[in-house]
Amino acid sequence: MSELARRLQSRKPKTAIILGSSLGSIADAVKDPLVIPYGELPGFPVPKISGHAGKLVVGKLGGKEVAVLAGRAHPYESGNAAVMRPVIAALKDAGIETLVLTNAAGSLKPEMQSGAIMLITDHINYSGMNPLIGQHGDENFVPMTDAYDPALRDRMLRAASDEELHLHQGVYCWYSGPSFETPAEIRMFQIVGGTAVGMSTVPETILARRYGLRVAALSVITNLAAGIEGASPSHEETKREGAKAADNMSRILARFCADA
Ligand code: HPA
């Protein structure tokens, strides 16, 4: 049994939510919280960048038991695309069935502005990395059709609609970072069918599918991507604009959990 499974004791969350840049305040909405710092969980990476906490909060959201992970490690911090593998393996071992991933992202569509929330329908991996490289065994040939579970997507759309919030939908492009994209790269993402761009989520989706978890994912749009209407994104802007959208994201997530 993993340390996480042991620490959860009688609590039996079936859903885990990973919070993206500046969305950490969503963890404060969890009722009756049991807080476990990542440092106390073997293999959990302690985030090194600002805007990310490093704690797991187990408690009630939307009246249902959930595990909320405030903070993630990104492959750009170490070069290790599988940096979240121990976390996702521990969640699976602790009985988690559904993983909800959230992130901050830049928009590739001028009509999808800062403050918008986008449901990820599919992704494009432009990083050249894959968290399963070097792993052996047939289970690593993971099908990625419907990686973002259609039934969970329907539930997320219903949750947003119940909260009278508009949910955009689209394709998330993974760019390794930590530098932002060039305007030419952004034009390429637009041409190949991207809707938003960011530096996370895709490796976690691949790992989660590898472990048989169902995945849903939401992006908070913090900016127009580089070059669109003269945009020049920054980490400061990501943190500031992400925090502004955290309330709406929290409402959608609570409804989504309530409907489980
Ligand atoms: N590019 C990549 N990652 C991001 C962006 C962006 O424009 N905004 C927030 N995260």
mmCIF file with all atom_site columns, C-alpha atoms in Angstrom, residues 6-180:
data_model
loop_
_atom_site.group_PDB
_atom_site.id
_atom_site.type_symbol
_atom_site.label_atom_id
_atom_site.label_alt_id
_atom_site.label_comp_id
_atom_site.label_asym_id
_atom_site.label_entity_id
_atom_site.label_seq_id
_atom_site.pdbx_PDB_ins_code
_atom_site.Cartn_x
_atom_site.Cartn_y
_atom_site.Cartn_z
_atom_site.occupancy
_atom_site.B_iso_or_equiv
_atom_site.pdbx_formal_charge
_atom_site.auth_seq_id
_atom_site.auth_comp_id
_atom_site.auth_asym_id
_atom_site.auth_atom_id
_atom_site.pdbx_PDB_model_num
ATOM 1   C CA . ARG A 1 6   ? -2.266  4.746  4.203   1.00 0.00 ? 6   ARG A CA 1
ATOM 2   C CA . ARG A 1 7   ? -2.668  8.456  5.044   1.00 0.00 ? 7   ARG A CA 1
ATOM 3   C CA . LEU A 1 8   ? -6.179  8.606  3.545   1.00 0.00 ? 8   LEU A CA 1
ATOM 4   C CA . GLN A 1 9   ? -7.356  6.113  6.203   1.00 0.00 ? 9   GLN A CA 1
ATOM 5   C CA . SER A 1 10  ? -11.154 5.887  6.034   1.00 0.00 ? 10  SER A CA 1
ATOM 6   C CA . ARG A 1 11  ? -11.498 8.556  3.351   1.00 0.00 ? 11  ARG A CA 1
ATOM 7   C CA . LYS A 1 12  ? -12.207 7.094  -0.066  1.00 0.00 ? 12  LYS A CA 1
ATOM 8   C CA . PRO A 1 13  ? -12.074 9.786  -2.771  1.00 0.00 ? 13  PRO A CA 1
ATOM 9   C CA . LYS A 1 14  ? -12.741 8.493  -6.291  1.00 0.00 ? 14  LYS A CA 1
ATOM 10  C CA . THR A 1 15  ? -11.894 11.816 -7.981  1.00 0.00 ? 15  THR A CA 1
ATOM 11  C CA . ALA A 1 16  ? -8.634  13.770 -7.872  1.00 0.00 ? 16  ALA A CA 1
ATOM 12  C CA . ILE A 1 17  ? -8.185  17.306 -9.175  1.00 0.00 ? 17  ILE A CA 1
ATOM 13  C CA . ILE A 1 18  ? -4.771  18.749 -10.060 1.00 0.00 ? 18  ILE A CA 1
ATOM 14  C CA . LEU A 1 19  ? -4.777  22.551 -9.805  1.00 0.00 ? 19  LEU A CA 1
ATOM 15  C CA . GLY A 1 20  ? -2.828  24.610 -12.309 1.00 0.00 ? 20  GLY A CA 1
ATOM 16  C CA . SER A 1 21  ? -0.933  27.891 -12.002 1.00 0.00 ? 21  SER A CA 1
ATOM 17  C CA . SER A 1 22  ? -2.612  30.299 -9.606  1.00 0.00 ? 22  SER A CA 1
ATOM 18  C CA . LEU A 1 23  ? -5.684  28.099 -9.150  1.00 0.00 ? 23  LEU A CA 1
ATOM 19  C CA . GLY A 1 24  ? -4.457  26.955 -5.731  1.00 0.00 ? 24  GLY A CA 1
ATOM 20  C CA . SER A 1 25  ? -7.205  28.900 -3.948  1.00 0.00 ? 25  SER A CA 1
ATOM 21  C CA . ILE A 1 26  ? -9.672  26.251 -5.166  1.00 0.00 ? 26  ILE A CA 1
ATOM 22  C CA . ALA A 1 27  ? -8.221  23.967 -2.487  1.00 0.00 ? 27  ALA A CA 1
ATOM 23  C CA . ASP A 1 28  ? -9.645  26.405 0.104   1.00 0.00 ? 28  ASP A CA 1
ATOM 24  C CA . ALA A 1 29  ? -13.164 25.457 -1.013  1.00 0.00 ? 29  ALA A CA 1
ATOM 25  C CA . VAL A 1 30  ? -12.647 21.886 0.237   1.00 0.00 ? 30  VAL A CA 1
ATOM 26  C CA . LYS A 1 31  ? -14.706 21.204 3.365   1.00 0.00 ? 31  LYS A CA 1
ATOM 27  C CA . ASP A 1 32  ? -13.455 19.166 6.319   1.00 0.00 ? 32  ASP A CA 1
ATOM 28  C CA . PRO A 1 33  ? -9.933  19.098 4.839   1.00 0.00 ? 33  PRO A CA 1
ATOM 29  C CA . LEU A 1 34  ? -7.152  16.656 5.575   1.00 0.00 ? 34  LEU A CA 1
ATOM 30  C CA . VAL A 1 35  ? -3.984  18.397 4.347   1.00 0.00 ? 35  VAL A CA 1
ATOM 31  C CA . ILE A 1 36  ? -0.873  16.399 3.434   1.00 0.00 ? 36  ILE A CA 1
ATOM 32  C CA . PRO A 1 37  ? 2.218   18.371 2.279   1.00 0.00 ? 37  PRO A CA 1
ATOM 33  C CA . TYR A 1 38  ? 3.804   16.784 -0.818  1.00 0.00 ? 38  TYR A CA 1
ATOM 34  C CA . GLY A 1 39  ? 7.051   16.542 1.160   1.00 0.00 ? 39  GLY A CA 1
ATOM 35  C CA . GLU A 1 40  ? 5.428   13.808 3.286   1.00 0.00 ? 40  GLU A CA 1
ATOM 36  C CA . LEU A 1 41  ? 4.464   11.667 0.277   1.00 0.00 ? 41  LEU A CA 1
ATOM 37  C CA . PRO A 1 42  ? 7.270   9.656  -1.349  1.00 0.00 ? 42  PRO A CA 1
ATOM 38  C CA . GLY A 1 43  ? 7.848   10.606 -4.991  1.00 0.00 ? 43  GLY A CA 1
ATOM 39  C CA . PHE A 1 44  ? 5.602   13.680 -4.864  1.00 0.00 ? 44  PHE A CA 1
ATOM 40  C CA . PRO A 1 45  ? 7.615   16.515 -6.406  1.00 0.00 ? 45  PRO A CA 1
ATOM 41  C CA . VAL A 1 46  ? 7.746   19.702 -4.363  1.00 0.00 ? 46  VAL A CA 1
ATOM 42  C CA . PRO A 1 47  ? 7.016   22.498 -6.890  1.00 0.00 ? 47  PRO A CA 1
ATOM 43  C CA . LYS A 1 48  ? 9.865   24.974 -7.248  1.00 0.00 ? 48  LYS A CA 1
ATOM 44  C CA . ILE A 1 49  ? 8.078   27.770 -9.110  1.00 0.00 ? 49  ILE A CA 1
ATOM 45  C CA . SER A 1 50  ? 5.912   30.590 -7.788  1.00 0.00 ? 50  SER A CA 1
ATOM 46  C CA . GLY A 1 51  ? 2.141   30.256 -8.222  1.00 0.00 ? 51  GLY A CA 1
ATOM 47  C CA . HIS A 1 52  ? 2.196   26.582 -7.212  1.00 0.00 ? 52  HIS A CA 1
ATOM 48  C CA . ALA A 1 53  ? 1.741   25.266 -3.666  1.00 0.00 ? 53  ALA A CA 1
ATOM 49  C CA . GLY A 1 54  ? 2.681   21.672 -2.861  1.00 0.00 ? 54  GLY A CA 1
ATOM 50  C CA . LYS A 1 55  ? -0.053  20.025 -0.852  1.00 0.00 ? 55  LYS A CA 1
ATOM 51  C CA . LEU A 1 56  ? -2.755  17.444 -1.201  1.00 0.00 ? 56  LEU A CA 1
ATOM 52  C CA . VAL A 1 57  ? -6.110  18.345 0.337   1.00 0.00 ? 57  VAL A CA 1
ATOM 53  C CA . VAL A 1 58  ? -8.689  15.606 0.857   1.00 0.00 ? 58  VAL A CA 1
ATOM 54  C CA . GLY A 1 59  ? -12.236 16.576 1.758   1.00 0.00 ? 59  GLY A CA 1
ATOM 55  C CA . LYS A 1 60  ? -15.646 17.447 0.368   1.00 0.00 ? 60  LYS A CA 1
ATOM 56  C CA . LEU A 1 61  ? -16.211 19.460 -2.799  1.00 0.00 ? 61  LEU A CA 1
ATOM 57  C CA . GLY A 1 62  ? -19.781 19.661 -4.087  1.00 0.00 ? 62  GLY A CA 1
ATOM 58  C CA . GLY A 1 63  ? -20.635 17.320 -1.203  1.00 0.00 ? 63  GLY A CA 1
ATOM 59  C CA . LYS A 1 64  ? -18.400 14.524 -2.548  1.00 0.00 ? 64  LYS A CA 1
ATOM 60  C CA . GLU A 1 65  ? -15.098 13.252 -1.204  1.00 0.00 ? 65  GLU A CA 1
ATOM 61  C CA . VAL A 1 66  ? -12.246 14.407 -3.484  1.00 0.00 ? 66  VAL A CA 1
ATOM 62  C CA . ALA A 1 67  ? -8.464  14.708 -3.422  1.00 0.00 ? 67  ALA A CA 1
ATOM 63  C CA . VAL A 1 68  ? -7.271  18.140 -4.560  1.00 0.00 ? 68  VAL A CA 1
ATOM 64  C CA . LEU A 1 69  ? -3.615  18.502 -5.500  1.00 0.00 ? 69  LEU A CA 1
ATOM 65  C CA . ALA A 1 70  ? -2.531  22.115 -5.179  1.00 0.00 ? 70  ALA A CA 1
ATOM 66  C CA . GLY A 1 71  ? 0.553   22.299 -7.327  1.00 0.00 ? 71  GLY A CA 1
ATOM 67  C CA . ARG A 1 72  ? 2.212   20.163 -9.951  1.00 0.00 ? 72  ARG A CA 1
ATOM 68  C CA . ALA A 1 73  ? 5.747   19.742 -11.221 1.00 0.00 ? 73  ALA A CA 1
ATOM 69  C CA . HIS A 1 74  ? 6.349   20.538 -14.883 1.00 0.00 ? 74  HIS A CA 1
ATOM 70  C CA . PRO A 1 75  ? 8.721   18.650 -17.168 1.00 0.00 ? 75  PRO A CA 1
ATOM 71  C CA . TYR A 1 76  ? 10.491  21.957 -17.929 1.00 0.00 ? 76  TYR A CA 1
ATOM 72  C CA . GLU A 1 77  ? 11.696  22.142 -14.305 1.00 0.00 ? 77  GLU A CA 1
ATOM 73  C CA . SER A 1 78  ? 13.878  19.046 -14.665 1.00 0.00 ? 78  SER A CA 1
ATOM 74  C CA . GLY A 1 79  ? 13.691  17.730 -18.222 1.00 0.00 ? 79  GLY A CA 1
ATOM 75  C CA . ASN A 1 80  ? 11.832  14.706 -16.862 1.00 0.00 ? 80  ASN A CA 1
ATOM 76  C CA . ALA A 1 81  ? 8.538   14.256 -18.741 1.00 0.00 ? 81  ALA A CA 1
ATOM 77  C CA . ALA A 1 82  ? 7.536   11.546 -16.247 1.00 0.00 ? 82  ALA A CA 1
ATOM 78  C CA . VAL A 1 83  ? 7.990   13.767 -13.184 1.00 0.00 ? 83  VAL A CA 1
ATOM 79  C CA . MET A 1 84  ? 4.306   13.265 -12.202 1.00 0.00 ? 84  MET A CA 1
ATOM 80  C CA . ARG A 1 85  ? 4.411   9.488  -12.602 1.00 0.00 ? 85  ARG A CA 1
ATOM 81  C CA . PRO A 1 86  ? 4.772   8.703  -8.859  1.00 0.00 ? 86  PRO A CA 1
ATOM 82  C CA . VAL A 1 87  ? 1.841   11.007 -8.116  1.00 0.00 ? 87  VAL A CA 1
ATOM 83  C CA . ILE A 1 88  ? -0.469  9.418  -10.660 1.00 0.00 ? 88  ILE A CA 1
ATOM 84  C CA . ALA A 1 89  ? 0.615   5.912  -9.673  1.00 0.00 ? 89  ALA A CA 1
ATOM 85  C CA . ALA A 1 90  ? -0.120  6.744  -6.008  1.00 0.00 ? 90  ALA A CA 1
ATOM 86  C CA . LEU A 1 91  ? -3.551  8.167  -6.896  1.00 0.00 ? 91  LEU A CA 1
ATOM 87  C CA . LYS A 1 92  ? -4.393  4.979  -8.772  1.00 0.00 ? 92  LYS A CA 1
ATOM 88  C CA . ASP A 1 93  ? -3.171  2.867  -5.856  1.00 0.00 ? 93  ASP A CA 1
ATOM 89  C CA . ALA A 1 94  ? -5.306  4.935  -3.459  1.00 0.00 ? 94  ALA A CA 1
ATOM 90  C CA . GLY A 1 95  ? -8.480  4.129  -5.424  1.00 0.00 ? 95  GLY A CA 1
ATOM 91  C CA . ILE A 1 96  ? -8.813  7.247  -7.608  1.00 0.00 ? 96  ILE A CA 1
ATOM 92  C CA . GLU A 1 97  ? -10.788 6.532  -10.802 1.00 0.00 ? 97  GLU A CA 1
ATOM 93  C CA . THR A 1 98  ? -11.207 10.006 -12.330 1.00 0.00 ? 98  THR A CA 1
ATOM 94  C CA . LEU A 1 99  ? -8.493  12.633 -12.726 1.00 0.00 ? 99  LEU A CA 1
ATOM 95  C CA . VAL A 1 100 ? -9.454  16.237 -13.441 1.00 0.00 ? 100 VAL A CA 1
ATOM 96  C CA . LEU A 1 101 ? -6.547  18.308 -14.738 1.00 0.00 ? 101 LEU A CA 1
ATOM 97  C CA . THR A 1 102 ? -6.561  22.100 -14.739 1.00 0.00 ? 102 THR A CA 1
ATOM 98  C CA . ASN A 1 103 ? -4.075  24.553 -16.166 1.00 0.00 ? 103 ASN A CA 1
ATOM 99  C CA . ALA A 1 104 ? -3.471  28.110 -17.263 1.00 0.00 ? 104 ALA A CA 1
ATOM 100 C CA . ALA A 1 105 ? -3.154  28.505 -21.019 1.00 0.00 ? 105 ALA A CA 1
ATOM 101 C CA . GLY A 1 106 ? -2.752  31.030 -23.782 1.00 0.00 ? 106 GLY A CA 1
ATOM 102 C CA . SER A 1 107 ? -5.559  31.366 -26.319 1.00 0.00 ? 107 SER A CA 1
ATOM 103 C CA . LEU A 1 108 ? -5.030  30.788 -30.043 1.00 0.00 ? 108 LEU A CA 1
ATOM 104 C CA . LYS A 1 109 ? -8.416  32.358 -30.836 1.00 0.00 ? 109 LYS A CA 1
ATOM 105 C CA . PRO A 1 110 ? -8.928  36.121 -30.521 1.00 0.00 ? 110 PRO A CA 1
ATOM 106 C CA . GLU A 1 111 ? -12.565 35.480 -29.551 1.00 0.00 ? 111 GLU A CA 1
ATOM 107 C CA . MET A 1 112 ? -11.468 33.385 -26.528 1.00 0.00 ? 112 MET A CA 1
ATOM 108 C CA . GLN A 1 113 ? -10.071 36.043 -24.204 1.00 0.00 ? 113 GLN A CA 1
ATOM 109 C CA . SER A 1 114 ? -8.443  36.139 -20.796 1.00 0.00 ? 114 SER A CA 1
ATOM 110 C CA . GLY A 1 115 ? -10.829 34.867 -18.107 1.00 0.00 ? 115 GLY A CA 1
ATOM 111 C CA . ALA A 1 116 ? -12.468 32.297 -20.414 1.00 0.00 ? 116 ALA A CA 1
ATOM 112 C CA . ILE A 1 117 ? -12.498 28.627 -19.403 1.00 0.00 ? 117 ILE A CA 1
ATOM 113 C CA . MET A 1 118 ? -11.930 25.915 -22.016 1.00 0.00 ? 118 MET A CA 1
ATOM 114 C CA . LEU A 1 119 ? -12.829 22.229 -21.832 1.00 0.00 ? 119 LEU A CA 1
ATOM 115 C CA . ILE A 1 120 ? -10.030 20.244 -23.465 1.00 0.00 ? 120 ILE A CA 1
ATOM 116 C CA . THR A 1 121 ? -11.432 17.890 -26.110 1.00 0.00 ? 121 THR A CA 1
ATOM 117 C CA . ASP A 1 122 ? -8.089  16.626 -27.422 1.00 0.00 ? 122 ASP A CA 1
ATOM 118 C CA . HIS A 1 123 ? -4.415  17.580 -27.461 1.00 0.00 ? 123 HIS A CA 1
ATOM 119 C CA . ILE A 1 124 ? -1.374  18.007 -29.694 1.00 0.00 ? 124 ILE A CA 1
ATOM 120 C CA . ASN A 1 125 ? 1.953   17.002 -28.163 1.00 0.00 ? 125 ASN A CA 1
ATOM 121 C CA . TYR A 1 126 ? 4.491   19.408 -29.638 1.00 0.00 ? 126 TYR A CA 1
ATOM 122 C CA . SER A 1 127 ? 7.091   18.933 -26.877 1.00 0.00 ? 127 SER A CA 1
ATOM 123 C CA . GLY A 1 128 ? 9.055   16.065 -28.397 1.00 0.00 ? 128 GLY A CA 1
ATOM 124 C CA . MET A 1 129 ? 8.734   14.362 -24.981 1.00 0.00 ? 129 MET A CA 1
ATOM 125 C CA . ASN A 1 130 ? 6.542   11.541 -23.752 1.00 0.00 ? 130 ASN A CA 1
ATOM 126 C CA . PRO A 1 131 ? 6.375   10.346 -20.130 1.00 0.00 ? 131 PRO A CA 1
ATOM 127 C CA . LEU A 1 132 ? 6.259   6.702  -21.239 1.00 0.00 ? 132 LEU A CA 1
ATOM 128 C CA . ILE A 1 133 ? 9.555   6.748  -23.172 1.00 0.00 ? 133 ILE A CA 1
ATOM 129 C CA . GLY A 1 134 ? 11.885  4.164  -21.656 1.00 0.00 ? 134 GLY A CA 1
ATOM 130 C CA . GLN A 1 135 ? 9.061   2.144  -20.083 1.00 0.00 ? 135 GLN A CA 1
ATOM 131 C CA . HIS A 1 136 ? 8.729   -1.452 -21.205 1.00 0.00 ? 136 HIS A CA 1
ATOM 132 C CA . GLY A 1 137 ? 5.644   -3.585 -21.591 1.00 0.00 ? 137 GLY A CA 1
ATOM 133 C CA . ASP A 1 138 ? 2.663   -3.636 -23.909 1.00 0.00 ? 138 ASP A CA 1
ATOM 134 C CA . GLU A 1 139 ? 0.608   -1.508 -21.491 1.00 0.00 ? 139 GLU A CA 1
ATOM 135 C CA . ASN A 1 140 ? 2.665   1.517  -22.585 1.00 0.00 ? 140 ASN A CA 1
ATOM 136 C CA . PHE A 1 141 ? 1.126   1.515  -26.075 1.00 0.00 ? 141 PHE A CA 1
ATOM 137 C CA . VAL A 1 142 ? -1.711  3.577  -24.690 1.00 0.00 ? 142 VAL A CA 1
ATOM 138 C CA . PRO A 1 143 ? -4.618  4.407  -27.041 1.00 0.00 ? 143 PRO A CA 1
ATOM 139 C CA . MET A 1 144 ? -5.183  8.164  -27.027 1.00 0.00 ? 144 MET A CA 1
ATOM 140 C CA . THR A 1 145 ? -8.532  8.230  -28.830 1.00 0.00 ? 145 THR A CA 1
ATOM 141 C CA . ASP A 1 146 ? -11.066 9.796  -26.461 1.00 0.00 ? 146 ASP A CA 1
ATOM 142 C CA . ALA A 1 147 ? -8.253  10.426 -23.956 1.00 0.00 ? 147 ALA A CA 1
ATOM 143 C CA . TYR A 1 148 ? -10.473 13.218 -22.616 1.00 0.00 ? 148 TYR A CA 1
ATOM 144 C CA . ASP A 1 149 ? -13.421 11.048 -21.637 1.00 0.00 ? 149 ASP A CA 1
ATOM 145 C CA . PRO A 1 150 ? -16.585 11.913 -23.623 1.00 0.00 ? 150 PRO A CA 1
ATOM 146 C CA . ALA A 1 151 ? -18.951 11.173 -20.705 1.00 0.00 ? 151 ALA A CA 1
ATOM 147 C CA . LEU A 1 152 ? -16.887 13.337 -18.344 1.00 0.00 ? 152 LEU A CA 1
ATOM 148 C CA . ARG A 1 153 ? -16.827 16.095 -20.981 1.00 0.00 ? 153 ARG A CA 1
ATOM 149 C CA . ASP A 1 154 ? -20.633 16.007 -21.117 1.00 0.00 ? 154 ASP A CA 1
ATOM 150 C CA . ARG A 1 155 ? -20.756 16.184 -17.324 1.00 0.00 ? 155 ARG A CA 1
ATOM 151 C CA . MET A 1 156 ? -18.377 19.178 -17.305 1.00 0.00 ? 156 MET A CA 1
ATOM 152 C CA . LEU A 1 157 ? -20.495 20.994 -19.919 1.00 0.00 ? 157 LEU A CA 1
ATOM 153 C CA . ARG A 1 158 ? -23.604 20.355 -17.794 1.00 0.00 ? 158 ARG A CA 1
ATOM 154 C CA . ALA A 1 159 ? -21.810 21.613 -14.675 1.00 0.00 ? 159 ALA A CA 1
ATOM 155 C CA . ALA A 1 160 ? -20.837 24.873 -16.397 1.00 0.00 ? 160 ALA A CA 1
ATOM 156 C CA . SER A 1 161 ? -24.301 25.331 -17.820 1.00 0.00 ? 161 SER A CA 1
ATOM 157 C CA . ASP A 1 162 ? -25.877 24.750 -14.360 1.00 0.00 ? 162 ASP A CA 1
ATOM 158 C CA . GLU A 1 163 ? -23.583 27.514 -13.070 1.00 0.00 ? 163 GLU A CA 1
ATOM 159 C CA . GLU A 1 164 ? -24.597 29.710 -16.051 1.00 0.00 ? 164 GLU A CA 1
ATOM 160 C CA . LEU A 1 165 ? -20.955 29.900 -17.145 1.00 0.00 ? 165 LEU A CA 1
ATOM 161 C CA . HIS A 1 166 ? -19.832 29.536 -20.746 1.00 0.00 ? 166 HIS A CA 1
ATOM 162 C CA . LEU A 1 167 ? -17.363 26.737 -21.415 1.00 0.00 ? 167 LEU A CA 1
ATOM 163 C CA . HIS A 1 168 ? -15.298 26.973 -24.598 1.00 0.00 ? 168 HIS A CA 1
ATOM 164 C CA . GLN A 1 169 ? -14.085 23.685 -26.078 1.00 0.00 ? 169 GLN A CA 1
ATOM 165 C CA . GLY A 1 170 ? -10.909 22.930 -27.984 1.00 0.00 ? 170 GLY A CA 1
ATOM 166 C CA . VAL A 1 171 ? -7.549  21.342 -28.585 1.00 0.00 ? 171 VAL A CA 1
ATOM 167 C CA . TYR A 1 172 ? -4.696  22.009 -26.137 1.00 0.00 ? 172 TYR A CA 1
ATOM 168 C CA . CYS A 1 173 ? -1.163  22.151 -27.542 1.00 0.00 ? 173 CYS A CA 1
ATOM 169 C CA . TRP A 1 174 ? 1.678   21.151 -25.197 1.00 0.00 ? 174 TRP A CA 1
ATOM 170 C CA . TYR A 1 175 ? 4.739   23.356 -25.594 1.00 0.00 ? 175 TYR A CA 1
ATOM 171 C CA . SER A 1 176 ? 7.630   22.388 -23.313 1.00 0.00 ? 176 SER A CA 1
ATOM 172 C CA . GLY A 1 177 ? 8.410   25.868 -21.980 1.00 0.00 ? 177 GLY A CA 1
ATOM 173 C CA . PRO A 1 178 ? 9.627   27.442 -19.824 1.00 0.00 ? 178 PRO A CA 1
ATOM 174 C CA . SER A 1 179 ? 10.204  30.135 -22.456 1.00 0.00 ? 179 SER A CA 1
ATOM 175 C CA . PHE A 1 180 ? 6.977   31.228 -24.083 1.00 0.00 ? 180 PHE A CA 1
#
